Amino acid sequence: MFNTIWSQFIQPILRRPSRYQVAALCFRRDRDKLEILLVTSLETRRWILPKGWPKTGFDAGGVALEEAWEEAGVKPRSGKPGWIGQYRYDKRLRGGIPVPTNVDVYSIETELLYDVYPEAGKRERRWMTPCDAADAVEEPELKRLLSDAEALLSGPSR
């Protein structure tokens, strides 16, 4: 009986399909020095990129812009966000269940940060060098992406 419960009920729950989110790698250059904007997560207070679930009526770049505004008060410079990479992490849902989540990352050059925005006061935000940002985040694939940010943001389309 235990084998039946394990194989028919418990294992399928543990093998949930991957979820999908979109993140904004908000950046600026100060005297040619690249800085990346990180925000803290709402519950664990760890450093992350602004990110969220897909939204009806938005393409992935639009979701990245929306999350950058809601979570960090970002006013972007003109131009469409560009896809620069992907990372994977385990998103903890209510009840603490980890779900593998793929995150597409879009670059957003930042013109300024507003003081009043939807999640003001709920998160901390901080500009960091790519190296410091990579050290601040927990996800190994995101660490690599942030470490490579200078090259990714200086590509042919930049």
mmCIF file of N, CA and C in Angstrom, residues 31-155:
data_model
loop_
_atom_site.group_PDB
_atom_site.id
_atom_site.type_symbol
_atom_site.label_atom_id
_atom_site.label_comp_id
_atom_site.label_asym_id
_atom_site.label_seq_id
_atom_site.Cartn_x
_atom_site.Cartn_y
_atom_site.Cartn_z
ATOM 1 N N ARG A 31 29.961 57.148 -15.150
ATOM 2 C CA ARG A 31 31.336 57.365 -15.621
ATOM 3 C C ARG A 31 31.913 56.063 -16.184
ATOM 4 N N ASP A 32 31.134 55.409 -17.016
ATOM 5 C CA ASP A 32 31.502 54.151 -17.672
ATOM 6 C C ASP A 32 31.626 52.968 -16.725
ATOM 7 N N LYS A 33 31.263 53.122 -15.455
ATOM 8 C CA LYS A 33 31.267 52.011 -14.510
ATOM 9 C C LYS A 33 29.860 51.414 -14.475
ATOM 10 N N LEU A 34 29.755 50.132 -14.797
ATOM 11 C CA LEU A 34 28.463 49.448 -14.830
ATOM 12 C C LEU A 34 27.971 49.157 -13.418
ATOM 13 N N GLU A 35 26.691 49.445 -13.177
ATOM 14 C CA GLU A 35 26.046 49.101 -11.909
ATOM 15 C C GLU A 35 24.734 48.376 -12.200
ATOM 16 N N ILE A 36 24.452 47.390 -11.369
ATOM 17 C CA ILE A 36 23.251 46.560 -11.478
ATOM 18 C C ILE A 36 22.364 46.851 -10.274
ATOM 19 N N LEU A 37 21.052 46.936 -10.497
ATOM 20 C CA LEU A 37 20.110 47.181 -9.406
ATOM 21 C C LEU A 37 19.552 45.859 -8.889
ATOM 22 N N LEU A 38 19.732 45.608 -7.602
ATOM 23 C CA LEU A 38 19.109 44.455 -6.953
ATOM 24 C C LEU A 38 18.095 44.961 -5.943
ATOM 25 N N VAL A 39 17.098 44.123 -5.677
ATOM 26 C CA VAL A 39 16.087 44.408 -4.659
ATOM 27 C C VAL A 39 16.023 43.210 -3.722
ATOM 28 N N THR A 40 15.455 43.415 -2.541
ATOM 29 C CA THR A 40 15.288 42.288 -1.631
ATOM 30 C C THR A 40 13.940 41.624 -1.894
ATOM 31 N N SER A 41 13.904 40.316 -1.670
ATOM 32 C CA SER A 41 12.642 39.593 -1.801
ATOM 33 C C SER A 41 11.744 39.975 -0.622
ATOM 34 N N LEU A 42 10.449 39.796 -0.788
ATOM 35 C CA LEU A 42 9.506 40.230 0.246
ATOM 36 C C LEU A 42 9.604 39.405 1.524
ATOM 37 N N GLU A 43 9.762 38.101 1.397
ATOM 38 C CA GLU A 43 9.718 37.251 2.585
ATOM 39 C C GLU A 43 11.078 36.924 3.168
ATOM 40 N N THR A 44 12.014 36.469 2.346
ATOM 41 C CA THR A 44 13.305 36.026 2.876
ATOM 42 C C THR A 44 14.331 37.151 2.949
ATOM 43 N N ARG A 45 14.052 38.291 2.287
ATOM 44 C CA ARG A 45 14.928 39.468 2.275
ATOM 45 C C ARG A 45 16.263 39.210 1.598
ATOM 46 N N ARG A 46 16.333 38.162 0.763
ATOM 47 C CA ARG A 46 17.578 37.920 0.030
ATOM 48 C C ARG A 46 17.595 38.812 -1.201
ATOM 49 N N TRP A 47 18.794 39.063 -1.750
ATOM 50 C CA TRP A 47 18.949 39.935 -2.912
ATOM 51 C C TRP A 47 18.545 39.180 -4.177
ATOM 52 N N ILE A 48 17.736 39.848 -5.019
ATOM 53 C CA ILE A 48 17.224 39.257 -6.256
ATOM 54 C C ILE A 48 17.122 40.338 -7.331
ATOM 55 N N LEU A 49 16.868 39.906 -8.559
ATOM 56 C CA LEU A 49 16.453 40.825 -9.614
ATOM 57 C C LEU A 49 14.942 41.001 -9.498
ATOM 58 N N PRO A 50 14.398 42.163 -9.860
ATOM 59 C CA PRO A 50 12.940 42.274 -9.939
ATOM 60 C C PRO A 50 12.425 41.226 -10.929
ATOM 61 N N LYS A 51 11.417 40.469 -10.517
ATOM 62 C CA LYS A 51 10.901 39.425 -11.409
ATOM 63 C C LYS A 51 9.469 39.088 -11.055
ATOM 64 N N GLY A 52 8.795 38.439 -12.018
ATOM 65 C CA GLY A 52 7.418 38.053 -11.779
ATOM 66 C C GLY A 52 6.917 37.066 -12.807
ATOM 67 N N TRP A 53 5.679 36.671 -12.613
ATOM 68 C CA TRP A 53 5.012 35.702 -13.479
ATOM 69 C C TRP A 53 4.522 36.391 -14.748
ATOM 70 N N PRO A 54 4.364 35.648 -15.840
ATOM 71 C CA PRO A 54 3.800 36.235 -17.071
ATOM 72 C C PRO A 54 2.435 36.872 -16.789
ATOM 73 N N LYS A 55 2.115 37.912 -17.549
ATOM 74 C CA LYS A 55 0.854 38.628 -17.373
ATOM 75 C C LYS A 55 0.143 38.734 -18.712
ATOM 76 N N THR A 56 -1.149 38.565 -18.692
ATOM 77 C CA THR A 56 -1.957 38.694 -19.891
ATOM 78 C C THR A 56 -1.797 40.100 -20.465
ATOM 79 N N GLY A 57 -1.565 40.164 -21.765
ATOM 80 C CA GLY A 57 -1.429 41.447 -22.439
ATOM 81 C C GLY A 57 -0.005 41.973 -22.497
ATOM 82 N N PHE A 58 0.949 41.260 -21.897
ATOM 83 C CA PHE A 58 2.343 41.689 -21.901
ATOM 84 C C PHE A 58 3.203 40.619 -22.554
ATOM 85 N N ASP A 59 4.154 41.035 -23.398
ATOM 86 C CA ASP A 59 5.173 40.083 -23.833
ATOM 87 C C ASP A 59 6.211 40.008 -22.712
ATOM 88 N N ALA A 60 7.218 39.155 -22.856
ATOM 89 C CA ALA A 60 8.190 38.965 -21.777
ATOM 90 C C ALA A 60 8.924 40.264 -21.442
ATOM 91 N N GLY A 61 9.323 41.036 -22.454
ATOM 92 C CA GLY A 61 9.977 42.313 -22.204
ATOM 93 C C GLY A 61 9.073 43.274 -21.450
ATOM 94 N N GLY A 62 7.789 43.251 -21.786
ATOM 95 C CA GLY A 62 6.810 44.086 -21.082
ATOM 96 C C GLY A 62 6.653 43.684 -19.627
ATOM 97 N N VAL A 63 6.693 42.378 -19.355
ATOM 98 C CA VAL A 63 6.631 41.898 -17.970
ATOM 99 C C VAL A 63 7.860 42.395 -17.209
ATOM 100 N N ALA A 64 9.036 42.323 -17.836
ATOM 101 C CA ALA A 64 10.266 42.799 -17.189
ATOM 102 C C ALA A 64 10.140 44.284 -16.833
ATOM 103 N N LEU A 65 9.629 45.096 -17.764
ATOM 104 C CA LEU A 65 9.432 46.521 -17.486
ATOM 105 C C LEU A 65 8.456 46.737 -16.332
ATOM 106 N N GLU A 66 7.361 45.996 -16.350
ATOM 107 C CA GLU A 66 6.340 46.126 -15.305
ATOM 108 C C GLU A 66 6.909 45.750 -13.935
ATOM 109 N N GLU A 67 7.665 44.656 -13.867
ATOM 110 C CA GLU A 67 8.250 44.227 -12.592
ATOM 111 C C GLU A 67 9.305 45.217 -12.104
ATOM 112 N N ALA A 68 10.103 45.764 -13.027
ATOM 113 C CA ALA A 68 11.106 46.763 -12.658
ATOM 114 C C ALA A 68 10.425 47.989 -12.039
ATOM 115 N N TRP A 69 9.289 48.390 -12.588
ATOM 116 C CA TRP A 69 8.531 49.529 -12.049
ATOM 117 C C TRP A 69 7.928 49.173 -10.689
ATOM 118 N N GLU A 70 7.197 48.048 -10.620
ATOM 119 C CA GLU A 70 6.478 47.699 -9.396
ATOM 120 C C GLU A 70 7.410 47.448 -8.218
ATOM 121 N N GLU A 71 8.510 46.720 -8.455
ATOM 122 C CA GLU A 71 9.375 46.298 -7.364
ATOM 123 C C GLU A 71 10.516 47.267 -7.063
ATOM 124 N N ALA A 72 10.891 48.114 -8.029
ATOM 125 C CA ALA A 72 12.054 48.970 -7.814
ATOM 126 C C ALA A 72 11.852 50.427 -8.219
ATOM 127 N N GLY A 73 10.731 50.779 -8.803
ATOM 128 C CA GLY A 73 10.494 52.172 -9.193
ATOM 129 C C GLY A 73 11.343 52.644 -10.350
ATOM 130 N N VAL A 74 11.663 51.731 -11.258
ATOM 131 C CA VAL A 74 12.554 52.040 -12.376
ATOM 132 C C VAL A 74 11.843 52.810 -13.481
ATOM 133 N N LYS A 75 12.460 53.911 -13.902
ATOM 134 C CA LYS A 75 12.063 54.591 -15.134
ATOM 135 C C LYS A 75 13.126 54.213 -16.164
ATOM 136 N N PRO A 76 12.750 53.459 -17.199
ATOM 137 C CA PRO A 76 13.754 53.016 -18.183
ATOM 138 C C PRO A 76 14.113 54.127 -19.158
ATOM 139 N N ARG A 77 15.313 54.018 -19.713
ATOM 140 C CA ARG A 77 15.664 54.855 -20.859
ATOM 141 C C ARG A 77 14.862 54.306 -22.027
ATOM 142 N N SER A 78 14.810 55.027 -23.111
ATOM 143 C CA SER A 78 14.057 54.555 -24.272
ATOM 144 C C SER A 78 14.684 53.278 -24.811
ATOM 145 N N GLY A 79 13.897 52.523 -25.484
ATOM 146 C CA GLY A 79 14.381 51.270 -26.053
ATOM 147 C C GLY A 79 13.670 50.081 -25.439
ATOM 148 N N LYS A 80 13.618 49.038 -26.205
ATOM 149 C CA LYS A 80 12.946 47.817 -25.782
ATOM 150 C C LYS A 80 13.903 46.952 -24.962
ATOM 151 N N PRO A 81 13.414 46.325 -23.878
ATOM 152 C CA PRO A 81 14.273 45.417 -23.122
ATOM 153 C C PRO A 81 14.807 44.303 -24.027
ATOM 154 N N GLY A 82 16.050 43.914 -23.793
ATOM 155 C CA GLY A 82 16.671 42.860 -24.592
ATOM 156 C C GLY A 82 16.917 41.615 -23.763
ATOM 157 N N TRP A 83 16.616 40.457 -24.338
ATOM 158 C CA TRP A 83 16.857 39.190 -23.643
ATOM 159 C C TRP A 83 18.365 38.982 -23.539
ATOM 160 N N ILE A 84 18.854 38.687 -22.338
ATOM 161 C CA ILE A 84 20.298 38.482 -22.171
ATOM 162 C C ILE A 84 20.653 37.134 -21.555
ATOM 163 N N GLY A 85 19.669 36.357 -21.153
ATOM 164 C CA GLY A 85 20.007 35.055 -20.582
ATOM 165 C C GLY A 85 18.866 34.458 -19.786
ATOM 166 N N GLN A 86 19.185 33.356 -19.153
ATOM 167 C CA GLN A 86 18.186 32.617 -18.376
ATOM 168 C C GLN A 86 18.889 31.967 -17.191
ATOM 169 N N TYR A 87 18.157 31.816 -16.099
ATOM 170 C CA TYR A 87 18.664 31.019 -14.983
ATOM 171 C C TYR A 87 17.504 30.220 -14.406
ATOM 172 N N ARG A 88 17.857 29.283 -13.564
ATOM 173 C CA ARG A 88 16.872 28.392 -12.962
ATOM 174 C C ARG A 88 17.058 28.412 -11.447
ATOM 175 N N TYR A 89 15.958 28.382 -10.726
ATOM 176 C CA TYR A 89 16.020 28.298 -9.264
ATOM 177 C C TYR A 89 14.782 27.581 -8.762
ATOM 178 N N ASP A 90 14.787 27.223 -7.492
ATOM 179 C CA ASP A 90 13.624 26.591 -6.871
ATOM 180 C C ASP A 90 12.823 27.660 -6.151
ATOM 181 N N LYS A 91 11.639 27.963 -6.703
ATOM 182 C CA LYS A 91 10.722 28.926 -6.098
ATOM 183 C C LYS A 91 9.965 28.213 -4.984
ATOM 184 N N ARG A 92 9.953 28.811 -3.818
ATOM 185 C CA ARG A 92 9.208 28.225 -2.699
ATOM 186 C C ARG A 92 7.799 28.812 -2.714
ATOM 187 N N LEU A 93 6.827 27.929 -2.938
ATOM 188 C CA LEU A 93 5.433 28.359 -2.940
ATOM 189 C C LEU A 93 4.883 28.313 -1.525
ATOM 190 N N ARG A 94 3.654 28.742 -1.353
ATOM 191 C CA ARG A 94 3.036 28.681 -0.029
ATOM 192 C C ARG A 94 3.127 27.254 0.489
ATOM 193 N N GLY A 95 3.458 27.115 1.742
ATOM 194 C CA GLY A 95 3.629 25.793 2.321
ATOM 195 C C GLY A 95 5.064 25.302 2.206
ATOM 196 N N GLY A 96 5.940 26.097 1.543
ATOM 197 C CA GLY A 96 7.350 25.744 1.455
ATOM 198 C C GLY A 96 7.714 24.734 0.394
ATOM 199 N N ILE A 97 6.773 24.394 -0.491
ATOM 200 C CA ILE A 97 7.051 23.411 -1.535
ATOM 201 C C ILE A 97 7.924 24.043 -2.613
ATOM 202 N N PRO A 98 9.127 23.458 -2.875
ATOM 203 C CA PRO A 98 9.989 24.017 -3.923
ATOM 204 C C PRO A 98 9.518 23.589 -5.311
ATOM 205 N N VAL A 99 9.469 24.546 -6.222
ATOM 206 C CA VAL A 99 9.068 24.268 -7.599
ATOM 207 C C VAL A 99 10.161 24.810 -8.526
ATOM 208 N N PRO A 100 10.736 23.948 -9.388
ATOM 209 C CA PRO A 100 11.748 24.440 -10.320
ATOM 210 C C PRO A 100 11.155 25.535 -11.204
ATOM 211 N N THR A 101 11.875 26.638 -11.338
ATOM 212 C CA THR A 101 11.382 27.786 -12.091
ATOM 213 C C THR A 101 12.471 28.288 -13.032
ATOM 214 N N ASN A 102 12.122 28.407 -14.306
ATOM 215 C CA ASN A 102 13.012 28.981 -15.314
ATOM 216 C C ASN A 102 12.722 30.474 -15.400
ATOM 217 N N VAL A 103 13.773 31.288 -15.426
ATOM 218 C CA VAL A 103 13.616 32.737 -15.447
ATOM 219 C C VAL A 103 14.353 33.303 -16.661
ATOM 220 N N ASP A 104 13.626 33.961 -17.556
ATOM 221 C CA ASP A 104 14.249 34.696 -18.655
ATOM 222 C C ASP A 104 14.593 36.087 -18.146
ATOM 223 N N VAL A 105 15.815 36.550 -18.460
ATOM 224 C CA VAL A 105 16.302 37.834 -17.960
ATOM 225 C C VAL A 105 16.406 38.820 -19.114
ATOM 226 N N TYR A 106 15.812 40.006 -18.907
ATOM 227 C CA TYR A 106 15.828 41.080 -19.900
ATOM 228 C C TYR A 106 16.556 42.281 -19.321
ATOM 229 N N SER A 107 17.410 42.895 -20.141
ATOM 230 C CA SER A 107 18.151 44.072 -19.694
ATOM 231 C C SER A 107 17.301 45.328 -19.879
ATOM 232 N N ILE A 108 17.390 46.204 -18.887
ATOM 233 C CA ILE A 108 16.671 47.481 -18.925
ATOM 234 C C ILE A 108 17.622 48.571 -18.462
ATOM 235 N N GLU A 109 18.008 49.428 -19.402
ATOM 236 C CA GLU A 109 18.845 50.558 -19.008
ATOM 237 C C GLU A 109 17.972 51.534 -18.234
ATOM 238 N N THR A 110 18.460 51.960 -17.090
ATOM 239 C CA THR A 110 17.669 52.762 -16.164
ATOM 240 C C THR A 110 18.043 54.238 -16.250
ATOM 241 N N GLU A 111 17.015 55.068 -16.416
ATOM 242 C CA GLU A 111 17.231 56.514 -16.443
ATOM 243 C C GLU A 111 17.234 57.078 -15.027
ATOM 244 N N LEU A 112 16.250 56.663 -14.209
ATOM 245 C CA LEU A 112 16.191 57.119 -12.821
ATOM 246 C C LEU A 112 15.312 56.176 -12.018
ATOM 247 N N LEU A 113 15.375 56.344 -10.693
ATOM 248 C CA LEU A 113 14.535 55.575 -9.777
ATOM 249 C C LEU A 113 13.567 56.530 -9.099
ATOM 250 N N TYR A 114 12.289 56.192 -9.153
ATOM 251 C CA TYR A 114 11.273 56.987 -8.469
ATOM 252 C C TYR A 114 11.260 56.625 -6.987
ATOM 253 N N ASP A 115 10.890 57.585 -6.153
ATOM 254 C CA ASP A 115 10.753 57.323 -4.721
ATOM 255 C C ASP A 115 9.392 56.727 -4.392
ATOM 256 N N VAL A 116 8.384 57.036 -5.205
ATOM 257 C CA VAL A 116 7.038 56.521 -4.989
ATOM 258 C C VAL A 116 6.730 55.532 -6.108
ATOM 259 N N TYR A 117 6.485 54.273 -5.745
ATOM 260 C CA TYR A 117 6.174 53.191 -6.688
ATOM 261 C C TYR A 117 5.423 52.116 -5.910
ATOM 262 N N PRO A 118 4.797 51.153 -6.574
ATOM 263 C CA PRO A 118 3.902 50.218 -5.884
ATOM 264 C C PRO A 118 4.486 49.505 -4.658
ATOM 265 N N GLU A 119 5.744 49.072 -4.688
ATOM 266 C CA GLU A 119 6.291 48.313 -3.559
ATOM 267 C C GLU A 119 7.313 49.111 -2.741
ATOM 268 N N ALA A 120 7.232 50.434 -2.836
ATOM 269 C CA ALA A 120 8.113 51.288 -2.033
ATOM 270 C C ALA A 120 7.892 50.984 -0.554
ATOM 271 N N GLY A 121 8.976 50.862 0.193
ATOM 272 C CA GLY A 121 8.881 50.573 1.622
ATOM 273 C C GLY A 121 8.782 49.091 1.942
ATOM 274 N N LYS A 122 8.526 48.264 0.932
ATOM 275 C CA LYS A 122 8.421 46.814 1.154
ATOM 276 C C LYS A 122 9.724 46.086 0.847
ATOM 277 N N ARG A 123 10.557 46.712 0.017
ATOM 278 C CA ARG A 123 11.817 46.114 -0.409
ATOM 279 C C ARG A 123 12.934 47.139 -0.253
ATOM 280 N N GLU A 124 14.134 46.628 -0.093
ATOM 281 C CA GLU A 124 15.314 47.489 -0.172
ATOM 282 C C GLU A 124 15.825 47.376 -1.599
ATOM 283 N N ARG A 125 16.394 48.429 -2.130
ATOM 284 C CA ARG A 125 17.002 48.388 -3.464
ATOM 285 C C ARG A 125 18.394 48.981 -3.362
ATOM 286 N N ARG A 126 19.306 48.426 -4.173
ATOM 287 C CA ARG A 126 20.693 48.881 -4.080
ATOM 288 C C ARG A 126 21.402 48.688 -5.418
ATOM 289 N N TRP A 127 22.158 49.717 -5.818
ATOM 290 C CA TRP A 127 23.030 49.615 -6.980
ATOM 291 C C TRP A 127 24.306 48.918 -6.547
ATOM 292 N N MET A 128 24.762 47.956 -7.363
ATOM 293 C CA MET A 128 25.990 47.206 -7.061
ATOM 294 C C MET A 128 26.788 47.002 -8.336
ATOM 295 N N THR A 129 28.087 46.816 -8.160
ATOM 296 C CA THR A 129 28.905 46.412 -9.302
ATOM 297 C C THR A 129 28.468 45.003 -9.703
ATOM 298 N N PRO A 130 28.730 44.579 -10.923
ATOM 299 C CA PRO A 130 28.381 43.205 -11.302
ATOM 300 C C PRO A 130 28.986 42.159 -10.362
ATOM 301 N N CYS A 131 30.233 42.372 -9.937
ATOM 302 C CA CYS A 131 30.898 41.435 -9.031
ATOM 303 C C CYS A 131 30.180 41.376 -7.674
ATOM 304 N N ASP A 132 29.847 42.546 -7.126
ATOM 305 C CA ASP A 132 29.135 42.581 -5.839
ATOM 306 C C ASP A 132 27.740 41.992 -5.967
ATOM 307 N N ALA A 133 27.069 42.261 -7.089
ATOM 308 C CA ALA A 133 25.734 41.703 -7.306
ATOM 309 C C ALA A 133 25.807 40.176 -7.385
ATOM 310 N N ALA A 134 26.809 39.657 -8.090
ATOM 311 C CA ALA A 134 26.975 38.199 -8.191
ATOM 312 C C ALA A 134 27.223 37.596 -6.817
ATOM 313 N N ASP A 135 27.999 38.272 -5.983
ATOM 314 C CA ASP A 135 28.256 37.780 -4.627
ATOM 315 C C ASP A 135 27.003 37.841 -3.750
ATOM 316 N N ALA A 136 26.110 38.791 -4.024
ATOM 317 C CA ALA A 136 24.938 39.011 -3.168
ATOM 318 C C ALA A 136 23.808 38.013 -3.406
ATOM 319 N N VAL A 137 23.686 37.483 -4.631
ATOM 320 C CA VAL A 137 22.577 36.573 -4.925
ATOM 321 C C VAL A 137 22.954 35.137 -4.574
ATOM 322 N N GLU A 138 21.948 34.289 -4.395
ATOM 323 C CA GLU A 138 22.179 32.901 -3.996
ATOM 324 C C GLU A 138 22.210 31.927 -5.169
ATOM 325 N N GLU A 139 21.478 32.198 -6.220
ATOM 326 C CA GLU A 139 21.306 31.244 -7.310
ATOM 327 C C GLU A 139 22.572 31.157 -8.166
ATOM 328 N N PRO A 140 23.181 29.964 -8.295
ATOM 329 C CA PRO A 140 24.442 29.819 -9.030
ATOM 330 C C PRO A 140 24.383 30.320 -10.476
ATOM 331 N N GLU A 141 23.322 30.023 -11.207
ATOM 332 C CA GLU A 141 23.237 30.456 -12.605
ATOM 333 C C GLU A 141 23.072 31.963 -12.709
ATOM 334 N N LEU A 142 22.373 32.570 -11.765
ATOM 335 C CA LEU A 142 22.236 34.031 -11.743
ATOM 336 C C LEU A 142 23.578 34.670 -11.385
ATOM 337 N N LYS A 143 24.337 34.052 -10.475
ATOM 338 C CA LYS A 143 25.682 34.547 -10.157
ATOM 339 C C LYS A 143 26.536 34.623 -11.421
ATOM 340 N N ARG A 144 26.497 33.562 -12.248
ATOM 341 C CA ARG A 144 27.283 33.546 -13.482
ATOM 342 C C ARG A 144 26.817 34.638 -14.444
ATOM 343 N N LEU A 145 25.508 34.788 -14.569
ATOM 344 C CA LEU A 145 24.972 35.805 -15.476
ATOM 345 C C LEU A 145 25.408 37.203 -15.031
ATOM 346 N N LEU A 146 25.319 37.483 -13.745
ATOM 347 C CA LEU A 146 25.729 38.796 -13.240
ATOM 348 C C LEU A 146 27.231 39.015 -13.396
ATOM 349 N N SER A 147 28.004 37.965 -13.207
ATOM 350 C CA SER A 147 29.462 38.062 -13.407
ATOM 351 C C SER A 147 29.801 38.408 -14.848
ATOM 352 N N ASP A 148 28.965 37.964 -15.783
ATOM 353 C CA ASP A 148 29.169 38.217 -17.213
ATOM 354 C C ASP A 148 28.431 39.454 -17.716
ATOM 355 N N ALA A 149 27.836 40.221 -16.819
ATOM 356 C CA ALA A 149 26.964 41.334 -17.221
ATOM 357 C C ALA A 149 27.666 42.342 -18.124
ATOM 358 N N GLU A 150 28.890 42.668 -17.843
ATOM 359 C CA GLU A 150 29.598 43.666 -18.660
ATOM 360 C C GLU A 150 29.626 43.227 -20.112
ATOM 361 N N ALA A 151 29.981 41.979 -20.370
ATOM 362 C CA ALA A 151 30.040 41.464 -21.745
ATOM 363 C C ALA A 151 28.640 41.347 -22.343
ATOM 364 N N LEU A 152 27.664 40.893 -21.543
ATOM 365 C CA LEU A 152 26.301 40.723 -22.048
ATOM 366 C C LEU A 152 25.665 42.059 -22.418
ATOM 367 N N LEU A 153 25.971 43.093 -21.665
ATOM 368 C CA LEU A 153 25.364 44.407 -21.900
ATOM 369 C C LEU A 153 26.156 45.248 -22.899
ATOM 370 N N SER A 154 27.306 44.781 -23.306
ATOM 371 C CA SER A 154 28.129 45.505 -24.277
ATOM 372 C C SER A 154 28.099 44.836 -25.637
ATOM 373 N N GLY A 155 27.163 43.919 -25.825
ATOM 374 C CA GLY A 155 27.072 43.183 -27.087
ATOM 375 C C GLY A 155 26.741 44.075 -28.258
#
